[in-house]
Coordinates of C-alpha atoms and ligand atoms in Angstrom, one line a residue:
E17 CA 116.0 93.5 102.7
Q18 CA 112.6 93.0 100.8
P19 CA 111.9 89.5 100.0
S20 CA 111.6 89.1 96.1
A21 CA 110.0 86.2 94.7
P22 CA 112.2 83.9 92.4
K23 CA 111.6 84.4 88.7
P24 CA 108.4 82.8 87.4
V25 CA 108.8 79.4 85.9
A26 CA 108.5 79.1 82.2
A27 CA 105.2 77.3 81.1
P28 CA 103.2 76.8 77.9
M29 CA 101.5 80.0 77.1
R30 CA 98.4 81.1 75.1
P31 CA 98.9 84.4 73.1
L32 CA 96.5 87.3 73.5
P33 CA 93.7 87.8 70.9
W34 CA 93.7 91.3 69.4
G35 CA 90.7 93.2 67.8
Q36 CA 89.5 96.6 67.1
L37 CA 88.9 97.3 70.8
N38 CA 90.8 95.5 73.5
F39 CA 90.6 95.8 77.4
L40 CA 92.8 95.2 80.4
Q41 CA 90.8 94.6 83.6
T42 CA 91.7 94.4 87.3
T43 CA 89.2 93.7 89.9
D44 CA 89.2 92.9 93.8
T45 CA 93.0 93.8 94.0
H46 CA 92.5 94.3 97.8
G47 CA 95.7 96.2 98.2
W48 CA 97.8 93.5 96.6
H49 CA 99.7 96.2 94.6
A50 CA 103.1 95.0 95.5
G51 CA 102.4 91.6 93.9
H52 CA 102.7 88.2 95.6
L53 CA 106.1 87.9 97.2
Q54 CA 105.6 84.2 98.1
E55 CA 104.1 83.1 94.8
S56 CA 106.1 83.6 91.8
Q57 CA 103.2 83.1 89.4
Y58 CA 101.9 86.3 90.7
S59 CA 105.0 88.3 91.4
A60 CA 104.5 91.3 89.3
D61 CA 103.6 94.5 91.0
W62 CA 101.6 97.5 89.9
G63 CA 104.6 99.2 88.4
D64 CA 105.0 96.1 86.2
Y65 CA 101.3 96.4 85.3
I66 CA 101.9 100.1 84.3
S67 CA 104.8 99.0 82.1
F68 CA 102.6 96.3 80.5
A69 CA 99.7 98.7 79.8
E70 CA 102.1 101.2 78.4
R71 CA 103.7 98.7 76.1
M72 CA 100.3 97.3 75.0
H73 CA 99.2 100.9 74.3
Q74 CA 102.2 101.3 72.0
K75 CA 101.2 98.1 70.1
A76 CA 97.6 99.1 69.9
D77 CA 98.7 102.4 68.3
E78 CA 101.1 100.7 65.9
I79 CA 98.3 98.5 64.6
G80 CA 95.5 101.1 64.9
A81 CA 93.5 99.3 67.5
D82 CA 92.2 100.6 70.7
L83 CA 92.9 99.7 74.3
L84 CA 91.0 100.7 77.4
L85 CA 91.8 99.8 81.1
V86 CA 89.0 99.0 83.5
D87 CA 89.0 98.5 87.4
T88 CA 85.9 97.1 89.1
G89 CA 86.6 97.9 92.7
D90 CA 87.6 96.4 96.1
R91 CA 91.0 98.1 95.8
V92 CA 91.3 98.2 99.6
E93 CA 91.4 95.9 102.6
G94 CA 93.5 92.9 102.4
N95 CA 97.1 93.7 102.2
G96 CA 99.6 95.6 104.4
L97 CA 100.3 98.1 101.6
Y98 CA 96.9 99.6 102.3
D99 CA 95.8 98.4 105.8
A100 CA 99.2 98.9 107.6
S101 CA 99.3 102.7 107.4
K102 CA 97.4 105.4 109.5
P103 CA 95.3 106.5 107.8
K104 CA 94.8 103.4 105.8
G105 CA 95.9 103.7 102.2
R106 CA 98.4 106.5 103.0
Y107 CA 100.8 105.3 100.2
D108 CA 98.3 102.8 98.3
Y109 CA 96.2 105.5 96.8
D110 CA 99.0 107.3 95.3
I111 CA 100.5 104.0 93.9
F112 CA 97.2 102.8 92.4
K113 CA 96.5 106.3 90.8
E114 CA 99.6 105.9 88.6
Q115 CA 97.8 103.6 86.3
D116 CA 96.0 105.1 83.5
I117 CA 92.5 103.6 84.1
D118 CA 89.7 104.6 81.6
I119 CA 86.7 103.3 83.5
I120 CA 86.7 102.6 87.2
C121 CA 83.9 102.1 89.8
T122 CA 83.5 101.2 93.4
G123 CA 83.4 97.9 95.4
N124 CA 81.7 97.0 98.7
H125 CA 85.2 97.2 100.4
E126 CA 85.4 100.9 99.6
L127 CA 82.2 101.3 101.6
Y128 CA 82.3 99.2 104.8
Q129 CA 84.1 101.8 106.7
A130 CA 83.0 105.4 106.7
D131 CA 86.6 106.7 106.6
A132 CA 87.3 104.5 103.4
A133 CA 84.2 105.8 101.7
A134 CA 85.3 109.4 102.5
R135 CA 88.6 108.7 101.0
E136 CA 87.2 107.3 98.0
Y137 CA 85.2 110.5 97.5
T138 CA 88.2 112.9 98.3
Q139 CA 91.0 110.8 96.7
T140 CA 90.1 108.1 94.2
V141 CA 87.4 109.9 92.5
P142 CA 89.5 113.1 91.8
N143 CA 92.5 110.7 91.0
F144 CA 90.4 109.3 88.1
K145 CA 88.3 112.5 87.1
G146 CA 86.0 111.8 84.3
K147 CA 86.8 108.1 84.5
Y148 CA 85.1 107.2 87.8
L149 CA 81.6 106.1 87.4
A150 CA 79.0 105.6 90.0
S151 CA 75.7 104.9 88.3
N152 CA 74.0 103.7 91.6
L153 CA 76.0 105.1 94.5
D154 CA 75.7 108.4 96.4
Y155 CA 77.8 110.0 99.0
I156 CA 76.7 112.1 102.1
K157 CA 79.0 115.1 102.3
P158 CA 80.0 115.3 106.0
D159 CA 80.1 119.1 106.2
T160 CA 76.6 119.6 104.9
G161 CA 75.0 116.2 105.0
E162 CA 74.0 116.8 101.4
R163 CA 73.4 113.6 99.3
I164 CA 75.4 113.8 96.1
P165 CA 76.6 111.1 93.5
M166 CA 79.8 109.6 94.4
A167 CA 81.0 110.3 90.9
Q168 CA 79.4 110.9 87.4
R169 CA 76.6 108.4 86.5
F170 CA 77.9 107.4 83.1
R171 CA 80.6 108.5 80.4
K172 CA 80.1 108.9 76.7
F173 CA 83.3 108.9 74.5
T174 CA 85.0 108.0 71.2
T175 CA 87.9 105.7 71.2
K176 CA 91.3 107.1 70.0
N177 CA 92.2 104.9 67.0
Q178 CA 89.0 103.2 65.9
G179 CA 86.5 106.1 66.6
I180 CA 84.1 103.6 68.3
R181 CA 81.3 105.6 70.1
V182 CA 81.0 104.2 73.6
L183 CA 78.6 104.8 76.4
A184 CA 79.8 103.3 79.8
F185 CA 78.1 102.8 83.2
G186 CA 79.6 101.9 86.6
F187 CA 77.6 99.9 89.0
L188 CA 77.7 98.3 92.5
F189 CA 75.6 95.1 93.4
D190 CA 72.7 95.8 95.7
F191 CA 75.0 96.0 98.7
T192 CA 73.4 96.9 102.2
G193 CA 76.5 96.6 104.4
N194 CA 77.6 100.1 103.5
A195 CA 78.7 102.9 106.0
N196 CA 76.1 105.5 106.7
N197 CA 77.9 108.2 104.6
T198 CA 77.1 106.4 101.4
I199 CA 73.8 105.3 99.8
V200 CA 73.7 102.4 97.4
Q201 CA 70.5 102.5 95.2
P202 CA 69.3 99.0 94.1
V203 CA 70.1 98.5 90.5
G204 CA 66.3 97.7 89.7
K205 CA 65.5 101.3 90.7
T206 CA 68.4 103.0 89.1
I207 CA 67.6 101.5 85.5
E208 CA 64.1 103.0 85.8
E209 CA 65.5 106.5 86.3
K210 CA 65.2 109.0 83.5
W211 CA 68.9 109.7 83.0
F212 CA 69.5 105.9 82.5
Q213 CA 66.6 105.6 80.1
D214 CA 68.0 108.5 78.3
A215 CA 71.3 106.9 78.2
I216 CA 70.3 103.6 76.8
R217 CA 68.5 105.4 73.9
E218 CA 71.8 107.1 72.8
D219 CA 73.0 106.2 69.3
V220 CA 76.3 104.5 70.0
D221 CA 78.4 101.6 68.7
L222 CA 79.0 99.9 72.1
F223 CA 77.7 99.9 75.6
I224 CA 80.2 99.0 78.4
V225 CA 78.9 98.1 81.8
I226 CA 81.5 98.0 84.4
G227 CA 80.5 97.0 88.0
H228 CA 81.5 95.5 91.3
V229 CA 78.7 92.9 90.3
T230 CA 78.9 89.2 89.7
L231 CA 78.4 88.1 86.0
H232 CA 75.5 85.9 86.5
G233 CA 73.7 87.8 89.2
P234 CA 70.3 89.5 89.1
E235 CA 71.9 93.0 88.7
Y236 CA 73.5 92.4 85.3
K237 CA 70.5 90.5 84.1
A238 CA 68.4 93.4 84.8
I239 CA 70.8 95.9 83.1
F240 CA 71.1 93.6 80.1
K241 CA 67.3 93.4 79.6
A242 CA 66.8 97.2 80.0
I243 CA 69.4 97.9 77.4
R244 CA 68.2 95.4 75.1
S245 CA 64.7 96.7 75.5
Q246 CA 65.9 99.7 73.7
K247 CA 68.9 98.5 71.7
W248 CA 68.2 95.0 70.2
D249 CA 71.5 94.9 68.3
T250 CA 74.1 97.1 69.9
P251 CA 77.0 95.3 71.3
I252 CA 77.3 95.2 75.1
Q253 CA 80.5 94.4 77.2
F254 CA 80.0 93.8 80.9
F255 CA 82.9 93.8 83.3
G256 CA 82.2 92.1 86.8
G257 CA 83.9 91.4 90.1
H258 CA 83.2 90.6 93.8
S259 CA 83.1 86.9 93.7
H260 CA 87.0 86.8 93.3
I261 CA 87.0 84.3 90.4
R262 CA 88.0 84.3 86.7
D263 CA 84.7 84.3 84.8
F264 CA 83.3 84.9 81.3
A265 CA 79.5 85.0 80.6
K266 CA 77.5 85.0 77.4
Y267 CA 74.4 87.0 77.5
D268 CA 73.6 86.9 73.9
S269 CA 75.6 86.8 70.6
K270 CA 76.6 90.5 71.0
A271 CA 76.6 90.8 74.9
Y272 CA 79.3 89.1 77.0
G273 CA 80.6 89.6 80.6
F274 CA 84.2 89.3 81.7
Q275 CA 85.7 89.1 85.4
S276 CA 89.4 89.0 86.3
G277 CA 89.8 87.1 89.6
R278 CA 91.4 88.7 92.6
Y279 CA 94.4 89.9 94.6
M280 CA 96.5 90.9 91.5
E281 CA 96.8 87.2 90.7
T282 CA 95.1 87.9 87.4
V283 CA 94.9 90.8 84.8
G284 CA 92.0 90.3 82.4
W285 CA 92.3 90.8 78.6
M286 CA 89.2 91.2 76.7
S287 CA 89.1 91.8 72.8
I288 CA 86.2 92.6 70.6
D289 CA 86.2 92.7 66.8
G290 CA 83.7 93.5 64.1
I291 CA 82.2 96.5 65.9
K292 CA 80.4 98.5 63.1
S293 CA 81.5 102.0 64.0
K294 CA 80.6 105.2 62.1
G295 CA 83.7 106.9 63.5
K296 CA 87.2 107.2 61.7
K297 CA 88.7 103.8 61.0
G298 CA 92.4 103.2 61.9
D299 CA 93.9 100.8 59.3
L300 CA 94.1 97.5 61.4
K301 CA 97.5 96.4 60.2
E302 CA 98.0 92.7 61.0
L303 CA 94.5 92.3 61.8
E304 CA 91.9 91.6 59.1
L305 CA 88.7 93.5 60.1
R306 CA 86.2 90.7 60.7
S307 CA 82.6 91.2 59.4
D308 CA 81.1 89.2 62.2
M309 CA 81.5 90.3 65.8
S310 CA 83.9 88.4 68.0
F311 CA 84.3 88.7 71.8
Q312 CA 87.6 86.9 73.1
R313 CA 89.0 86.7 76.6
R314 CA 92.3 85.8 78.2
Y315 CA 93.2 85.6 81.9
I316 CA 96.7 86.6 82.4
D317 CA 98.8 85.4 85.3
N318 CA 100.4 88.4 86.8
N319 CA 104.0 87.9 86.4
L320 CA 107.0 89.3 84.5
F321 CA 107.6 86.2 82.3
G322 CA 104.0 86.4 80.8
Y323 CA 104.2 90.3 80.4
R324 CA 107.4 89.8 78.3
Y325 CA 105.8 87.0 76.4
H326 CA 102.8 89.0 75.5
T327 CA 104.6 92.1 74.5
G328 CA 107.5 90.2 72.7
L329 CA 110.1 92.1 74.9
N330 CA 112.7 91.1 77.2
E331 CA 114.1 91.9 80.7
S332 CA 115.7 95.1 79.6
T333 CA 113.3 96.1 76.9
F334 CA 110.0 95.6 78.7
P335 CA 110.0 97.9 81.8
T336 CA 109.1 101.6 81.1
G337 CA 110.6 104.3 83.2
H338 CA 107.2 105.2 84.8
G339 CA 106.5 101.6 85.7
Q340 CA 110.0 101.3 87.3
N341 CA 109.4 104.5 89.2
V342 CA 106.2 103.0 90.7
S343 CA 107.8 99.8 91.4
A344 CA 110.5 101.8 93.5
S345 CA 107.7 103.7 95.3
I346 CA 106.1 100.5 96.2
H347 CA 109.4 99.1 97.8
K348 CA 109.9 102.4 99.7
A349 CA 106.2 102.4 101.1
R350 CA 106.8 98.7 102.2
K351 CA 109.8 99.6 103.9
A352 CA 108.4 102.5 105.6
L353 CA 105.5 100.4 106.7
N354 CA 107.9 97.9 108.0
L355 CA 105.8 95.1 106.3
D356 CA 108.6 92.6 106.3
Y357 CA 109.0 92.7 110.0
F358 CA 109.3 89.1 111.3
Y359 CA 106.5 87.9 113.5
G360 CA 107.0 84.2 113.6
C361 CA 107.4 81.1 111.7
A362 CA 104.3 79.1 110.5
P363 CA 105.0 75.4 111.1
K364 CA 102.9 74.3 108.0
D365 CA 100.7 75.5 105.2
L366 CA 97.3 76.5 106.3
W367 CA 94.8 76.7 103.5
M368 CA 91.5 78.5 103.3
S369 CA 89.9 76.3 100.7
R370 CA 92.9 74.2 99.4
A371 CA 92.3 71.6 102.2
P372 CA 89.1 70.2 103.4
Y373 CA 87.6 71.5 106.6
P374 CA 88.2 70.2 109.1
S375 CA 91.7 68.9 108.5
D376 CA 95.3 69.4 109.6
N377 CA 96.0 71.9 106.8
S378 CA 92.9 73.9 107.1
L379 CA 93.3 77.4 108.2
Y380 CA 89.8 77.3 109.9
S381 CA 90.6 74.2 111.8
W382 CA 93.8 75.9 113.1
L383 CA 91.8 78.9 114.0
E384 CA 89.1 76.9 115.7
K385 CA 91.4 74.6 117.7
E386 CA 94.3 76.8 118.5
V387 CA 93.6 80.4 118.1
L388 CA 90.0 81.6 118.8
A389 CA 89.5 80.3 122.4
D390 CA 92.9 81.7 123.3
V391 CA 92.3 85.4 121.8
A392 CA 88.7 85.4 122.7
T393 CA 89.5 85.6 126.5
N394 CA 88.2 88.4 128.7
P395 CA 90.1 88.4 132.0
K396 CA 87.0 89.3 133.9
R397 CA 85.0 86.4 132.5
K398 CA 87.8 83.9 131.8
D399 CA 86.2 81.1 133.8
K400 CA 82.8 81.6 132.2
P401 CA 82.0 78.9 129.6
R402 CA 81.9 80.6 126.2
M403 CA 81.2 79.9 122.5
V404 CA 83.2 82.0 120.0
I405 CA 81.9 82.3 116.5
F406 CA 83.9 83.7 113.6
N407 CA 82.9 84.1 109.9
T408 CA 85.2 82.3 107.6
G409 CA 85.0 85.3 105.1
G410 CA 86.9 87.3 107.7
M411 CA 90.1 85.3 107.0
R412 CA 91.2 86.4 103.5
F413 CA 94.2 84.3 102.4
D414 CA 96.3 81.3 102.9
I415 CA 99.3 81.0 105.3
F416 CA 102.4 79.4 103.8
K417 CA 104.8 77.5 105.9
G418 CA 107.7 79.6 107.0
T419 CA 108.1 83.4 107.5
F420 CA 105.0 85.1 108.8
T421 CA 105.4 89.0 108.9
R422 CA 103.6 92.1 109.7
D423 CA 102.3 92.1 106.1
S424 CA 101.1 88.5 106.4
T425 CA 98.8 89.6 109.3
Y426 CA 97.0 92.1 107.3
I427 CA 96.9 89.7 104.3
V428 CA 95.2 87.1 106.3
S429 CA 92.9 89.2 108.7
P430 CA 92.8 92.8 107.3
F431 CA 89.5 94.1 108.9
V432 CA 88.7 96.6 111.5
S433 CA 86.7 93.9 113.4
T434 CA 86.5 93.4 117.0
L435 CA 85.1 90.6 119.2
K436 CA 81.5 91.3 120.9
Y437 CA 79.4 89.2 123.1
I438 CA 76.1 88.7 124.8
K439 CA 76.6 87.4 128.4
D440 CA 74.7 84.5 129.9
V441 CA 72.9 83.3 126.8
P442 CA 71.0 79.9 127.4
F443 CA 73.1 77.2 126.2
K444 CA 70.2 75.6 124.4
A445 CA 70.0 78.7 122.3
A446 CA 73.6 79.4 121.9
S447 CA 74.3 75.8 120.7
Q448 CA 72.1 76.3 117.8
M449 CA 73.9 79.3 116.4
L450 CA 76.6 77.6 114.3
P451 CA 74.2 75.2 112.6
L452 CA 71.7 77.9 111.9
L453 CA 74.3 80.3 110.4
N454 CA 75.8 77.6 108.2
N455 CA 72.8 76.1 106.8
G456 CA 71.5 79.2 104.9
G457 CA 73.9 79.3 102.0
P458 CA 76.2 82.2 101.6
I459 CA 74.3 84.5 103.9
F460 CA 76.9 87.2 104.3
E461 CA 76.1 88.9 101.0
S462 CA 73.5 91.0 102.6
T463 CA 72.6 92.0 106.2
E464 CA 68.8 91.0 105.6
L465 CA 68.9 87.5 106.7
Q466 CA 65.5 85.9 106.0
P467 CA 64.2 83.6 108.5
W468 CA 63.6 81.0 105.8
Q469 CA 67.5 80.9 105.6
L470 CA 67.8 79.5 109.1
A471 CA 66.7 75.9 108.6
P472 CA 65.8 73.9 111.8
P473 CA 68.9 72.1 113.2
E474 CA 67.7 68.6 112.0
Q475 CA 67.9 69.6 108.4
L476 CA 71.5 70.7 108.8
A477 CA 74.1 69.2 106.7
I478 CA 77.5 70.7 105.6
H479 CA 78.7 69.5 102.4
Y480 CA 82.4 69.6 101.5
D481 CA 82.4 68.9 97.9
I482 CA 85.5 69.2 95.7
I483 CA 84.5 72.2 93.7
A484 CA 85.6 71.8 90.0
P485 CA 89.2 72.6 89.4
Q486 CA 88.4 75.5 87.1
L487 CA 87.8 77.7 90.2
S488 CA 91.0 76.3 91.7
I489 CA 93.4 78.9 93.4
Q490 CA 96.9 79.1 92.2
D491 CA 99.4 77.1 94.3
S492 CA 102.7 78.7 95.3
F493 CA 105.7 77.9 93.3
I494 CA 108.5 78.2 95.9
S495 CA 109.4 74.5 96.7
G496 CA 108.6 74.0 100.4
A497 CA 106.4 77.0 100.7
A498 CA 103.3 75.2 99.6
Q499 CA 103.3 71.6 99.0
A500 CA 99.4 71.1 98.7
P501 CA 97.8 68.0 97.7
L502 CA 97.9 68.3 94.0
L503 CA 95.6 66.5 91.5
S504 CA 97.7 67.1 88.6
S505 CA 96.8 65.3 85.5
S506 CA 99.7 66.7 83.6
P507 CA 102.9 66.1 85.6
D508 CA 105.0 68.5 83.6
L509 CA 102.6 71.4 84.2
V510 CA 102.6 73.4 87.4
P511 CA 99.5 73.8 89.4
G512 CA 97.3 76.8 88.9
Y513 CA 94.2 78.3 87.5
T514 CA 92.3 76.0 85.0
T515 CA 89.3 78.1 84.3
K516 CA 86.2 76.8 82.7
D517 CA 83.7 79.5 81.6
D518 CA 81.0 80.2 79.0
A519 CA 83.5 80.1 76.3
G520 CA 85.2 76.8 77.3
D521 CA 88.6 76.0 79.1
D522 CA 91.1 78.0 77.0
G523 CA 90.9 81.2 78.8
D524 CA 94.0 81.1 80.9
D525 CA 97.1 82.5 79.3
T526 CA 99.3 79.9 81.1
L527 CA 98.6 76.2 80.9
H528 CA 98.5 74.7 84.4
A529 CA 97.8 71.4 86.0
P530 CA 94.5 71.7 87.8
I531 CA 94.1 72.0 91.7
S532 CA 90.9 71.6 93.5
F533 CA 89.5 73.3 96.5
Y534 CA 86.9 72.6 98.9
K535 CA 83.6 74.3 100.2
I536 CA 83.9 75.9 103.6
P537 CA 81.1 76.9 106.0
N538 CA 79.9 80.4 106.7
C539 CA 81.2 80.3 110.2
I540 CA 83.4 78.4 112.6
Q541 CA 83.2 78.0 116.4
A542 CA 85.4 77.5 119.3
T543 CA 84.5 76.8 122.8
A544 CA 86.3 77.4 126.2
S545 CA 85.9 76.9 129.9
M546 CA 83.2 74.3 129.2
A547 CA 82.6 71.7 131.9
E548 CA 83.7 68.1 131.0
K549 CA 80.6 66.2 131.7
S550 CA 77.6 68.4 131.5
D551 CA 76.2 71.4 129.4
P552 CA 76.3 74.6 131.2
E553 CA 73.0 76.5 131.8
T554 CA 74.2 79.6 130.1
V555 CA 77.2 80.5 128.1
D556 CA 78.9 83.8 127.0
L557 CA 78.2 84.1 123.2
V558 CA 81.2 85.7 121.7
F559 CA 81.3 86.5 117.9
I560 CA 83.1 88.8 115.5
D561 CA 81.3 92.0 115.1
F562 CA 80.7 91.7 111.3
I563 CA 78.1 88.8 112.0
Q564 CA 76.2 90.5 114.6
P565 CA 73.1 91.1 112.5
W566 CA 73.0 87.4 111.7
V567 CA 73.6 86.3 115.3
L568 CA 70.8 88.2 116.5
T569 CA 68.4 86.9 113.8
A570 CA 69.4 83.4 114.7
L571 CA 68.9 84.1 118.4
Q572 CA 65.4 85.4 117.7
F573 CA 64.8 82.3 115.4
T574 CA 65.4 80.1 118.5
G575 CA 62.8 82.2 120.6
Q576 CA 65.3 84.5 122.3
T577 CA 64.5 88.3 122.4
Y578 CA 68.1 89.7 122.3
N579 CA 68.8 93.0 120.3
N580 CA 71.7 95.3 119.8
S581 CA 71.3 96.7 123.2
H582 CA 72.4 93.2 124.7
V583 CA 75.7 93.3 122.7
E584 CA 78.8 94.4 124.5
N585 CA 82.5 94.8 123.5
Y586 CA 84.3 91.5 124.6
R587 CA 87.8 92.7 123.8
P588 CA 88.9 96.2 122.7
E589 CA 91.6 95.1 120.3
I590 CA 90.8 94.6 116.6
F591 CA 91.0 91.0 115.6
T592 CA 94.2 91.5 113.5
D593 CA 96.2 92.6 116.6
L594 CA 94.9 89.7 118.5
L595 CA 96.0 87.4 115.8
A596 CA 99.4 89.0 115.6
G597 CA 99.9 88.7 119.4
W598 CA 99.0 84.9 119.2
I599 CA 101.5 84.3 116.3
K600 CA 104.3 86.1 118.1
E601 CA 103.7 84.1 121.2
H602 CA 103.1 80.6 119.6
W603 CA 105.1 80.6 116.4
R604 CA 108.6 81.6 117.8
G605 CA 111.7 80.5 115.9
D606 CA 113.6 82.1 113.0
C607 CA 112.3 79.6 110.3
R608 CA 116.0 78.5 109.7
S609 CA 115.8 75.4 111.7
Ligands
LIG706 N1 85.1 89.3 109.8 C1 84.9 90.3 108.8 N2 84.6 89.9 107.7 C2 84.4 90.9 106.8 C3 84.4 92.2 107.0 N3 84.0 93.0 106.0 C4 83.9 92.0 104.9 N4 84.2 90.9 105.5 C5 84.0 89.6 104.6 O1 84.4 89.9 103.3 C6 83.3 89.3 102.4 C7 83.1 90.3 101.2 O2 84.3 90.3 100.7 P1 84.5 90.5 98.9 O3 85.9 90.9 98.8 O4 84.0 89.3 98.4 O5 83.5 91.7 98.5 C8 82.1 89.5 103.3 O6 81.1 88.6 102.8 C9 82.5 89.0 104.6 O7 82.8 87.6 104.6 C10 84.6 92.6 108.4 O8 84.8 93.7 108.7 N5 84.9 91.6 109.3
ZN707 ZN1 86.6 91.5 96.8
ZN708 ZN1 83.4 92.8 96.8

């Protein structure tokens, strides 16, 4: 029987602001289209989101306003609904395509694996024909080797009720870790191209720039500057993603950016009013048309309680037949993938960033102390001293005390990643790896690690600040599933997102008590078969394949001359399977005791 999350708890709510043109945004859903089965605050599924969008479209039509849906990528890798099938996404692409999205683009996770990039071109682009935009992304056709745009570069259209003339782009940040059947052109180069320069000279009422791009990064700054260089007064609405946070940015009085979190915890609501459009005017009942422009945002906790509140409907009147059918297909897919197959019983909550590292409740301390040395054992070299390095971004979600299933494994460790190694590395060099990799700031955003990012060991310090609660991650609501240390200033509110952005701290639709989370290092390290009293001459340097470019750069920084040819496979299994094996072995018990 599929576990279903208990009903979301009632909580004080903030209504949605409506304007001439309104948006719903999803980003970085990472396969979480079944919703969060262990966190009632995020327990709505993609079918419920379809019902919500259909009800909000009905309301928009009633009042003569417009509603557009946006998705900004990273739809894959991070949940069994996508990762557990062969080929990946066998059910998930068909589930996702049921939502009527108006503007959609690519994330970096669609491009890490060549097969995922190919499925993007052969499945998701056709599923959203005319809506999928690829302003700076090309695809290499496997049959001919021909380089073609992944999808159309931009879209020009007029909105249904208000007749607003829109021109939309779809970007990806300057990503360099993409598979070789794709080409990501740097944004700075794209905005110099003729098609883009022509597009920003078009006479429109609004530019919409969607992208798998962080709101405050260099790419959006460049695009904003380019559009403003031609259109000093035309409003611009940016939609961002990738950094997995709720965020809202002001670029000028008529240009704003919006980003809607991650993992279907959040559905974003953006509303613009006062757009001077030359198109037909719907009579905006209930809304007086403002003369000045307004840009308002709301971050919606993805649950049925909130959806019914925002639509003014109830348990029987809210769902649409289409939404219910999609929810049913999600249940069927999860059953077919056996996602609730029991692997073991997690003895406690293990947090990615809700607990300090190192600490008893840190997911990374658990990995470092209990798992890595165990799973990183090659029978032919098990007595050889070894150091095992793993990037913390390779673990993607918390582990809640209690049931750990097949789905949990993909949620925590979804990547097609294997362990590699360089044999007999001088201990003096190998022992500098972790400090060097952890002192360069968030270095895994691009594969070009600059030597300056590898500070000499004596300058190393790892800071574990409590990051402001506004970026906190929602706690679980099932008592006992996650009793994390709460810093609640309002005892009657449940813990959750308390977002502070460029518009202040009233963006969340549900009032929560704040929770805090802690900075984590880029990498962690385990050791095995090390002598008690003395350092070994050499060690096997074992690492997860994703960080190979950085490990080689760090080794060269210490004066070693290793390159890709020195790297060998350490274990054939993908890390997900190694983790599953460890859990079945060490977390026995049925969770009932
Ligand atoms: N160990 C691995 N980590 C990976 C792999 N692919 C990506 N990643 C991690 O994900 C983030 C980017 O995620 P996003 O959702 O923020 O775009 C990246 O920085 C890595 O930390 C992988 O194959 N193995
Ligand atoms: Zn992401
Ligand atoms: Zn991303």
